[in-house]
Amino acid sequence: MSGRRFDSRTTIFSQEGRLYQVEYAMTAIGHAPLTLGLLTKEGVLLLAERPQQSALLDVEAGQIKDISGEKLFMIDDHLAVSVAGLSADANTLMNHMRLTAQRYTYTYQEPIPVEHLVTTLCDIKQGYTQIGGLRPFGVSFLYAGWDNAHGFQLYHSDPSGNFSAWKANAIGQHTDAAQSVLKSEWKEGMSMEEGMLLGCKILNKCQDGSLTTEKIEIGHMTKGADGNPKFHICRPEEIEKVVKETLRLKEEEDKAKEKERKEKQAGKPE
């Protein structure tokens, strides 16, 4: 039976037990630019494919303060997120996260635990799938954070209100291809530099055309010299170094594959 009878309201289950509006929200996220999160031994790394924007757009002001980019945003000193989906929905939820984090700090005089904030936000997202007259938030987040209880953490949440902890994850377009590379090449204890190269390799594989500095955004949550967590959005010159090294390694890999292919052909009997 067609799902059209059941997809007009978020609170109506189909005969198969599905909530079509939640599924449509997840489909919208699948059309968003690719975003990656990786745990490394130095901290948590976030990488994102930048959407095509006008050259007149000014994003430098936020990046100088390490507060926001186009896809990466700081929530508190110890927590940042990367976004895939509708920007307006993301802004509403991020404002709620910032307010919740500051209220917790004011009340208890310590930063809010990462999982506690993620759980609080997901309770709101789940409520929007259960109340008539509302629609699910069309946005997924990757959360990069640190707290005293669990150290560096990476979480993912979706429009249904589900969340989970990850060692490495990808959301947005080309998720299957990105997850495949992460499964085979991510390793425990990898350095931040290795994580950046792996993330750029995935973005280069999944993008149309060659990887450039203007097409990606990189940020990382690490501990500063004072031992406190610090979120940093990489400057264009920092990203350029990683991109150049990624393209150099890819060129070497392609040459090695071509050499191997020729040797196999040369070894075949006539």
PDB file of C-alpha atoms in Angstrom:
ATOM      1  CA  MET A   1       0.000   0.000   0.000  1.00  0.00           C
ATOM      2  CA  SER A   2       1.253   3.474  -0.829  1.00  0.00           C
ATOM      3  CA  GLY A   3       2.874   5.439   1.946  1.00  0.00           C
ATOM      4  CA  ARG A   4       1.001   8.587   0.831  1.00  0.00           C
ATOM      5  CA  ARG A   5      -1.790   7.792   3.281  1.00  0.00           C
ATOM      6  CA  PHE A   6       0.617   7.959   6.211  1.00  0.00           C
ATOM      7  CA  ASP A   7       3.332  10.471   5.324  1.00  0.00           C
ATOM      8  CA  SER A   8       1.460  13.731   5.888  1.00  0.00           C
ATOM      9  CA  ARG A   9       1.823  13.636   9.688  1.00  0.00           C
ATOM     10  CA  THR A  10       4.775  12.718  11.849  1.00  0.00           C
ATOM     11  CA  THR A  11       2.663  10.969  14.480  1.00  0.00           C
ATOM     12  CA  ILE A  12       1.029   8.362  12.203  1.00  0.00           C
ATOM     13  CA  PHE A  13       2.678   4.982  11.700  1.00  0.00           C
ATOM     14  CA  SER A  14       2.293   3.228   8.371  1.00  0.00           C
ATOM     15  CA  GLN A  15       1.053  -0.352   8.235  1.00  0.00           C
ATOM     16  CA  GLU A  16       4.699  -1.437   8.096  1.00  0.00           C
ATOM     17  CA  GLY A  17       5.446   0.463  11.319  1.00  0.00           C
ATOM     18  CA  ARG A  18       7.335   3.300   9.647  1.00  0.00           C
ATOM     19  CA  LEU A  19       7.302   7.061  10.268  1.00  0.00           C
ATOM     20  CA  TYR A  20       7.719   8.467   6.798  1.00  0.00           C
ATOM     21  CA  GLN A  21       8.427  12.071   7.825  1.00  0.00           C
ATOM     22  CA  VAL A  22      11.413  10.918   9.908  1.00  0.00           C
ATOM     23  CA  GLU A  23      12.687   8.914   6.944  1.00  0.00           C
ATOM     24  CA  TYR A  24      12.258  11.936   4.656  1.00  0.00           C
ATOM     25  CA  ALA A  25      14.302  14.039   7.090  1.00  0.00           C
ATOM     26  CA  MET A  26      17.108  11.466   6.950  1.00  0.00           C
ATOM     27  CA  THR A  27      16.903  11.522   3.154  1.00  0.00           C
ATOM     28  CA  ALA A  28      17.381  15.302   3.202  1.00  0.00           C
ATOM     29  CA  ILE A  29      20.535  14.806   5.264  1.00  0.00           C
ATOM     30  CA  GLY A  30      21.778  12.312   2.683  1.00  0.00           C
ATOM     31  CA  HIS A  31      21.833  15.166   0.142  1.00  0.00           C
ATOM     32  CA  ALA A  32      23.983  17.412   2.337  1.00  0.00           C
ATOM     33  CA  PRO A  33      27.763  17.827   1.825  1.00  0.00           C
ATOM     34  CA  LEU A  34      29.875  15.098   3.404  1.00  0.00           C
ATOM     35  CA  THR A  35      31.056  15.512   7.004  1.00  0.00           C
ATOM     36  CA  LEU A  36      33.585  13.301   8.836  1.00  0.00           C
ATOM     37  CA  GLY A  37      34.560  12.790  12.465  1.00  0.00           C
ATOM     38  CA  LEU A  38      37.594  10.833  13.713  1.00  0.00           C
ATOM     39  CA  LEU A  39      39.061  10.085  17.123  1.00  0.00           C
ATOM     40  CA  THR A  40      42.844  10.434  17.320  1.00  0.00           C
ATOM     41  CA  LYS A  41      45.306  10.095  20.177  1.00  0.00           C
ATOM     42  CA  GLU A  42      45.576  13.897  20.446  1.00  0.00           C
ATOM     43  CA  GLY A  43      41.860  14.691  20.246  1.00  0.00           C
ATOM     44  CA  VAL A  44      38.822  14.678  17.970  1.00  0.00           C
ATOM     45  CA  LEU A  45      38.983  15.741  14.339  1.00  0.00           C
ATOM     46  CA  LEU A  46      36.104  17.124  12.261  1.00  0.00           C
ATOM     47  CA  LEU A  47      36.296  17.567   8.482  1.00  0.00           C
ATOM     48  CA  ALA A  48      33.553  18.813   6.189  1.00  0.00           C
ATOM     49  CA  GLU A  49      32.971  19.433   2.523  1.00  0.00           C
ATOM     50  CA  ARG A  50      32.062  23.075   2.054  1.00  0.00           C
ATOM     51  CA  PRO A  51      28.877  23.857   0.121  1.00  0.00           C
ATOM     52  CA  GLN A  52      29.324  26.065  -2.908  1.00  0.00           C
ATOM     53  CA  GLN A  53      28.944  29.665  -1.772  1.00  0.00           C
ATOM     54  CA  SER A  54      29.336  33.104  -3.261  1.00  0.00           C
ATOM     55  CA  ALA A  55      32.882  34.448  -3.271  1.00  0.00           C
ATOM     56  CA  LEU A  56      31.496  37.525  -1.491  1.00  0.00           C
ATOM     57  CA  LEU A  57      30.470  35.542   1.600  1.00  0.00           C
ATOM     58  CA  ASP A  58      32.479  36.624   4.662  1.00  0.00           C
ATOM     59  CA  VAL A  59      33.288  33.678   6.934  1.00  0.00           C
ATOM     60  CA  GLU A  60      36.635  34.891   8.266  1.00  0.00           C
ATOM     61  CA  ALA A  61      35.233  36.721  11.301  1.00  0.00           C
ATOM     62  CA  GLY A  62      33.891  33.575  12.904  1.00  0.00           C
ATOM     63  CA  GLN A  63      36.900  31.468  11.982  1.00  0.00           C
ATOM     64  CA  ILE A  64      39.338  33.921  13.565  1.00  0.00           C
ATOM     65  CA  LYS A  65      37.596  33.395  16.889  1.00  0.00           C
ATOM     66  CA  ASP A  66      37.329  29.604  16.346  1.00  0.00           C
ATOM     67  CA  ILE A  67      33.586  29.941  16.941  1.00  0.00           C
ATOM     68  CA  SER A  68      32.041  29.029  13.607  1.00  0.00           C
ATOM     69  CA  GLY A  69      32.773  28.246  10.000  1.00  0.00           C
ATOM     70  CA  GLU A  70      30.364  27.102   7.326  1.00  0.00           C
ATOM     71  CA  LYS A  71      29.939  23.557   8.670  1.00  0.00           C
ATOM     72  CA  LEU A  72      31.823  23.576  12.001  1.00  0.00           C
ATOM     73  CA  PHE A  73      30.582  25.347  15.126  1.00  0.00           C
ATOM     74  CA  MET A  74      31.769  25.692  18.714  1.00  0.00           C
ATOM     75  CA  ILE A  75      29.115  25.044  21.381  1.00  0.00           C
ATOM     76  CA  ASP A  76      31.274  25.449  24.492  1.00  0.00           C
ATOM     77  CA  ASP A  77      35.002  25.492  25.226  1.00  0.00           C
ATOM     78  CA  HIS A  78      34.995  21.674  25.409  1.00  0.00           C
ATOM     79  CA  LEU A  79      32.422  20.846  22.709  1.00  0.00           C
ATOM     80  CA  ALA A  80      31.996  21.519  18.979  1.00  0.00           C
ATOM     81  CA  VAL A  81      29.750  20.116  16.263  1.00  0.00           C
ATOM     82  CA  SER A  82      29.745  19.515  12.550  1.00  0.00           C
ATOM     83  CA  VAL A  83      26.454  19.814  10.675  1.00  0.00           C
ATOM     84  CA  ALA A  84      24.772  17.964   7.824  1.00  0.00           C
ATOM     85  CA  GLY A  85      21.305  19.069   6.761  1.00  0.00           C
ATOM     86  CA  LEU A  86      19.202  22.218   6.995  1.00  0.00           C
ATOM     87  CA  SER A  87      21.225  25.141   8.339  1.00  0.00           C
ATOM     88  CA  ALA A  88      18.218  26.931   9.845  1.00  0.00           C
ATOM     89  CA  ASP A  89      17.257  23.837  11.839  1.00  0.00           C
ATOM     90  CA  ALA A  90      20.871  23.439  12.935  1.00  0.00           C
ATOM     91  CA  ASN A  91      21.051  27.044  14.177  1.00  0.00           C
ATOM     92  CA  THR A  92      17.967  26.563  16.357  1.00  0.00           C
ATOM     93  CA  LEU A  93      19.358  23.402  17.934  1.00  0.00           C
ATOM     94  CA  MET A  94      22.852  24.838  18.394  1.00  0.00           C
ATOM     95  CA  ASN A  95      21.452  27.867  20.200  1.00  0.00           C
ATOM     96  CA  HIS A  96      19.604  25.487  22.524  1.00  0.00           C
ATOM     97  CA  MET A  97      22.809  23.511  23.149  1.00  0.00           C
ATOM     98  CA  ARG A  98      24.759  26.663  23.966  1.00  0.00           C
ATOM     99  CA  LEU A  99      22.086  27.840  26.380  1.00  0.00           C
ATOM    100  CA  THR A 100      21.885  24.417  28.049  1.00  0.00           C
ATOM    101  CA  ALA A 101      25.681  24.255  28.424  1.00  0.00           C
ATOM    102  CA  GLN A 102      25.862  27.714  30.021  1.00  0.00           C
ATOM    103  CA  ARG A 103      22.980  26.979  32.386  1.00  0.00           C
ATOM    104  CA  TYR A 104      24.720  23.806  33.538  1.00  0.00           C
ATOM    105  CA  THR A 105      27.997  25.644  34.097  1.00  0.00           C
ATOM    106  CA  TYR A 106      26.224  28.417  36.029  1.00  0.00           C
ATOM    107  CA  THR A 107      24.404  25.893  38.236  1.00  0.00           C
ATOM    108  CA  TYR A 108      27.179  23.369  38.928  1.00  0.00           C
ATOM    109  CA  GLN A 109      30.307  25.482  38.311  1.00  0.00           C
ATOM    110  CA  GLU A 110      31.751  22.925  35.899  1.00  0.00           C
ATOM    111  CA  PRO A 111      31.390  22.177  32.171  1.00  0.00           C
ATOM    112  CA  ILE A 112      28.465  20.018  31.130  1.00  0.00           C
ATOM    113  CA  PRO A 113      29.413  16.364  30.381  1.00  0.00           C
ATOM    114  CA  VAL A 114      29.394  15.706  26.642  1.00  0.00           C
ATOM    115  CA  GLU A 115      26.937  12.790  26.730  1.00  0.00           C
ATOM    116  CA  HIS A 116      24.573  14.724  29.001  1.00  0.00           C
ATOM    117  CA  LEU A 117      24.303  17.556  26.473  1.00  0.00           C
ATOM    118  CA  VAL A 118      23.875  15.132  23.565  1.00  0.00           C
ATOM    119  CA  THR A 119      21.114  13.308  25.456  1.00  0.00           C
ATOM    120  CA  THR A 120      19.325  16.567  26.272  1.00  0.00           C
ATOM    121  CA  LEU A 121      19.318  17.641  22.633  1.00  0.00           C
ATOM    122  CA  CYS A 122      18.183  14.234  21.389  1.00  0.00           C
ATOM    123  CA  ASP A 123      15.237  14.317  23.791  1.00  0.00           C
ATOM    124  CA  ILE A 124      14.086  17.478  22.005  1.00  0.00           C
ATOM    125  CA  LYS A 125      14.640  15.964  18.561  1.00  0.00           C
ATOM    126  CA  GLN A 126      12.682  12.861  19.538  1.00  0.00           C
ATOM    127  CA  GLY A 127       9.795  15.007  20.824  1.00  0.00           C
ATOM    128  CA  TYR A 128       9.417  16.561  17.378  1.00  0.00           C
ATOM    129  CA  THR A 129       8.654  13.105  15.948  1.00  0.00           C
ATOM    130  CA  GLN A 130       5.867  12.506  18.467  1.00  0.00           C
ATOM    131  CA  ILE A 131       3.867  15.740  18.699  1.00  0.00           C
ATOM    132  CA  GLY A 132       1.200  16.606  16.147  1.00  0.00           C
ATOM    133  CA  GLY A 133       1.716  19.769  14.108  1.00  0.00           C
ATOM    134  CA  LEU A 134       5.518  19.576  14.273  1.00  0.00           C
ATOM    135  CA  ARG A 135       8.047  18.171  11.843  1.00  0.00           C
ATOM    136  CA  PRO A 136      11.376  16.474  12.596  1.00  0.00           C
ATOM    137  CA  PHE A 137      14.530  18.584  12.508  1.00  0.00           C
ATOM    138  CA  GLY A 138      16.213  17.955   9.177  1.00  0.00           C
ATOM    139  CA  VAL A 139      19.739  17.917  10.554  1.00  0.00           C
ATOM    140  CA  SER A 140      22.335  15.483  11.889  1.00  0.00           C
ATOM    141  CA  PHE A 141      25.289  16.393  14.074  1.00  0.00           C
ATOM    142  CA  LEU A 142      28.727  14.999  14.747  1.00  0.00           C
ATOM    143  CA  TYR A 143      29.772  16.081  18.256  1.00  0.00           C
ATOM    144  CA  ALA A 144      33.445  16.433  19.188  1.00  0.00           C
ATOM    145  CA  GLY A 145      34.009  16.925  22.897  1.00  0.00           C
ATOM    146  CA  TRP A 146      36.033  16.276  26.028  1.00  0.00           C
ATOM    147  CA  ASP A 147      35.159  15.867  29.699  1.00  0.00           C
ATOM    148  CA  ASN A 148      36.838  14.576  32.849  1.00  0.00           C
ATOM    149  CA  ALA A 149      34.816  11.369  32.956  1.00  0.00           C
ATOM    150  CA  HIS A 150      35.434   9.960  29.473  1.00  0.00           C
ATOM    151  CA  GLY A 151      38.110  12.105  27.843  1.00  0.00           C
ATOM    152  CA  PHE A 152      37.757  12.809  24.126  1.00  0.00           C
ATOM    153  CA  GLN A 153      34.473  11.634  22.603  1.00  0.00           C
ATOM    154  CA  LEU A 154      32.744  11.554  19.226  1.00  0.00           C
ATOM    155  CA  TYR A 155      28.960  11.248  18.974  1.00  0.00           C
ATOM    156  CA  HIS A 156      26.422  11.225  16.159  1.00  0.00           C
ATOM    157  CA  SER A 157      22.704  12.051  16.337  1.00  0.00           C
ATOM    158  CA  ASP A 158      19.980  11.921  13.669  1.00  0.00           C
ATOM    159  CA  PRO A 159      16.464  13.432  13.255  1.00  0.00           C
ATOM    160  CA  SER A 160      14.790  10.536  15.070  1.00  0.00           C
ATOM    161  CA  GLY A 161      16.559  11.454  18.322  1.00  0.00           C
ATOM    162  CA  ASN A 162      18.873   8.448  18.279  1.00  0.00           C
ATOM    163  CA  PHE A 163      22.507   9.009  19.184  1.00  0.00           C
ATOM    164  CA  SER A 164      25.591   6.825  19.438  1.00  0.00           C
ATOM    165  CA  ALA A 165      29.301   7.067  20.210  1.00  0.00           C
ATOM    166  CA  TRP A 166      31.805   6.458  17.423  1.00  0.00           C
ATOM    167  CA  LYS A 167      35.525   6.117  16.801  1.00  0.00           C
ATOM    168  CA  ALA A 168      35.055   7.422  13.259  1.00  0.00           C
ATOM    169  CA  ASN A 169      31.915   8.281  11.316  1.00  0.00           C
ATOM    170  CA  ALA A 170      30.577  10.042   8.225  1.00  0.00           C
ATOM    171  CA  ILE A 171      27.254  11.753   7.477  1.00  0.00           C
ATOM    172  CA  GLY A 172      25.857  13.414   4.369  1.00  0.00           C
ATOM    173  CA  GLN A 173      26.495  12.488   0.748  1.00  0.00           C
ATOM    174  CA  HIS A 174      28.606   9.463  -0.221  1.00  0.00           C
ATOM    175  CA  THR A 175      28.367   8.043   3.301  1.00  0.00           C
ATOM    176  CA  ASP A 176      28.764   4.433   2.166  1.00  0.00           C
ATOM    177  CA  ALA A 177      32.029   5.128   0.324  1.00  0.00           C
ATOM    178  CA  ALA A 178      33.380   7.175   3.223  1.00  0.00           C
ATOM    179  CA  GLN A 179      32.434   4.538   5.806  1.00  0.00           C
ATOM    180  CA  SER A 180      34.122   1.862   3.720  1.00  0.00           C
ATOM    181  CA  VAL A 181      37.443   3.747   3.723  1.00  0.00           C
ATOM    182  CA  LEU A 182      37.151   4.547   7.437  1.00  0.00           C
ATOM    183  CA  LYS A 183      36.557   0.879   8.291  1.00  0.00           C
ATOM    184  CA  SER A 184      39.628  -0.235   6.389  1.00  0.00           C
ATOM    185  CA  GLU A 185      42.091   2.586   7.156  1.00  0.00           C
ATOM    186  CA  TRP A 186      41.177   4.143  10.522  1.00  0.00           C
ATOM    187  CA  LYS A 187      43.275   2.686  13.324  1.00  0.00           C
ATOM    188  CA  GLU A 188      43.434   3.059  17.079  1.00  0.00           C
ATOM    189  CA  GLY A 189      45.984   5.610  18.272  1.00  0.00           C
ATOM    190  CA  MET A 190      46.447   7.384  14.952  1.00  0.00           C
ATOM    191  CA  SER A 191      47.895  10.886  15.173  1.00  0.00           C
ATOM    192  CA  MET A 192      46.041  14.084  14.342  1.00  0.00           C
ATOM    193  CA  GLU A 193      48.161  14.501  11.208  1.00  0.00           C
ATOM    194  CA  GLU A 194      47.353  10.960  10.062  1.00  0.00           C
ATOM    195  CA  GLY A 195      43.675  11.634  10.742  1.00  0.00           C
ATOM    196  CA  MET A 196      43.747  14.794   8.640  1.00  0.00           C
ATOM    197  CA  LEU A 197      45.386  12.969   5.745  1.00  0.00           C
ATOM    198  CA  LEU A 198      42.846  10.138   5.962  1.00  0.00           C
ATOM    199  CA  GLY A 199      39.937  12.583   6.129  1.00  0.00           C
ATOM    200  CA  CYS A 200      41.225  14.587   3.151  1.00  0.00           C
ATOM    201  CA  LYS A 201      41.778  11.358   1.224  1.00  0.00           C
ATOM    202  CA  ILE A 202      38.114  10.443   1.756  1.00  0.00           C
ATOM    203  CA  LEU A 203      36.886  13.914   0.816  1.00  0.00           C
ATOM    204  CA  ASN A 204      39.063  13.845  -2.314  1.00  0.00           C
ATOM    205  CA  LYS A 205      37.624  10.451  -3.261  1.00  0.00           C
ATOM    206  CA  CYS A 206      34.024  11.547  -2.747  1.00  0.00           C
ATOM    207  CA  GLN A 207      34.184  15.027  -4.297  1.00  0.00           C
ATOM    208  CA  ASP A 208      33.662  15.980  -7.911  1.00  0.00           C
ATOM    209  CA  GLY A 209      36.965  17.196  -9.241  1.00  0.00           C
ATOM    210  CA  SER A 210      40.271  17.614  -7.452  1.00  0.00           C
ATOM    211  CA  LEU A 211      40.507  18.518  -3.784  1.00  0.00           C
ATOM    212  CA  THR A 212      41.245  22.187  -3.072  1.00  0.00           C
ATOM    213  CA  THR A 213      41.593  24.314   0.052  1.00  0.00           C
ATOM    214  CA  GLU A 214      38.369  26.174  -0.723  1.00  0.00           C
ATOM    215  CA  LYS A 215      36.316  22.970  -0.826  1.00  0.00           C
ATOM    216  CA  ILE A 216      36.921  21.691   2.697  1.00  0.00           C
ATOM    217  CA  GLU A 217      36.832  22.792   6.310  1.00  0.00           C
ATOM    218  CA  ILE A 218      38.843  21.228   9.151  1.00  0.00           C
ATOM    219  CA  GLY A 219      38.570  21.683  12.893  1.00  0.00           C
ATOM    220  CA  HIS A 220      39.900  19.786  15.902  1.00  0.00           C
ATOM    221  CA  MET A 221      39.261  19.536  19.632  1.00  0.00           C
ATOM    222  CA  THR A 222      42.528  19.080  21.501  1.00  0.00           C
ATOM    223  CA  LYS A 223      44.062  20.030  24.833  1.00  0.00           C
ATOM    224  CA  GLY A 224      45.892  23.343  24.989  1.00  0.00           C
ATOM    225  CA  ALA A 225      49.146  24.130  26.768  1.00  0.00           C
ATOM    226  CA  ASP A 226      47.173  24.814  29.948  1.00  0.00           C
ATOM    227  CA  GLY A 227      45.597  21.327  29.857  1.00  0.00           C
ATOM    228  CA  ASN A 228      42.132  22.619  28.995  1.00  0.00           C
ATOM    229  CA  PRO A 229      40.214  21.517  25.883  1.00  0.00           C
ATOM    230  CA  LYS A 230      40.364  23.908  22.942  1.00  0.00           C
ATOM    231  CA  PHE A 231      38.557  23.897  19.602  1.00  0.00           C
ATOM    232  CA  HIS A 232      40.427  25.233  16.599  1.00  0.00           C
ATOM    233  CA  ILE A 233      39.169  25.832  13.054  1.00  0.00           C
ATOM    234  CA  CYS A 234      42.109  25.483  10.671  1.00  0.00           C
ATOM    235  CA  ARG A 235      43.123  28.498   8.612  1.00  0.00           C
ATOM    236  CA  PRO A 236      43.382  28.259   4.804  1.00  0.00           C
ATOM    237  CA  GLU A 237      47.187  28.053   4.952  1.00  0.00           C
ATOM    238  CA  GLU A 238      46.978  25.130   7.410  1.00  0.00           C
ATOM    239  CA  ILE A 239      44.471  23.294   5.212  1.00  0.00           C
ATOM    240  CA  GLU A 240      46.602  23.943   2.114  1.00  0.00           C
ATOM    241  CA  LYS A 241      49.536  22.021   3.600  1.00  0.00           C
ATOM    242  CA  VAL A 242      47.337  18.997   4.304  1.00  0.00           C
ATOM    243  CA  VAL A 243      45.727  19.141   0.856  1.00  0.00           C
ATOM    244  CA  LYS A 244      49.112  19.285  -0.898  1.00  0.00           C
ATOM    245  CA  GLU A 245      50.381  16.289   1.086  1.00  0.00           C
ATOM    246  CA  THR A 246      47.158  14.361   0.368  1.00  0.00           C
ATOM    247  CA  LEU A 247      47.453  14.973  -3.383  1.00  0.00           C
ATOM    248  CA  ARG A 248      51.155  14.034  -3.306  1.00  0.00           C
ATOM    249  CA  LEU A 249      50.396  10.724  -1.573  1.00  0.00           C
ATOM    250  CA  LYS A 250      47.576  10.012  -4.020  1.00  0.00           C
ATOM    251  CA  GLU A 251      49.890  10.648  -6.960  1.00  0.00           C
ATOM    252  CA  GLU A 252      52.447   8.228  -5.510  1.00  0.00           C
ATOM    253  CA  GLU A 253      49.730   5.631  -4.903  1.00  0.00           C
ATOM    254  CA  ASP A 254      48.471   5.972  -8.477  1.00  0.00           C
ATOM    255  CA  LYS A 255      52.015   5.567  -9.854  1.00  0.00           C
ATOM    256  CA  ALA A 256      52.549   2.452  -7.728  1.00  0.00           C
ATOM    257  CA  LYS A 257      49.277   0.943  -8.975  1.00  0.00           C
ATOM    258  CA  GLU A 258      50.151   1.722 -12.589  1.00  0.00           C
ATOM    259  CA  LYS A 259      53.612   0.155 -12.151  1.00  0.00           C
ATOM    260  CA  GLU A 260      52.063  -2.958 -10.621  1.00  0.00           C
ATOM    261  CA  ARG A 261      49.550  -3.190 -13.464  1.00  0.00           C
ATOM    262  CA  LYS A 262      52.293  -2.977 -16.100  1.00  0.00           C
ATOM    263  CA  GLU A 263      54.379  -5.622 -14.307  1.00  0.00           C
ATOM    264  CA  LYS A 264      51.406  -7.991 -14.265  1.00  0.00           C
ATOM    265  CA  GLN A 265      50.813  -7.432 -17.968  1.00  0.00           C
ATOM    266  CA  ALA A 266      54.503  -7.977 -18.711  1.00  0.00           C
ATOM    267  CA  GLY A 267      54.452 -11.224 -16.752  1.00  0.00           C
ATOM    268  CA  LYS A 268      51.535 -12.730 -18.702  1.00  0.00           C
ATOM    269  CA  PRO A 269      52.497 -15.483 -21.167  1.00  0.00           C
ATOM    270  CA  GLU A 270      52.005 -14.761 -24.860  1.00  0.00           C
TER     271      GLU A 270
END
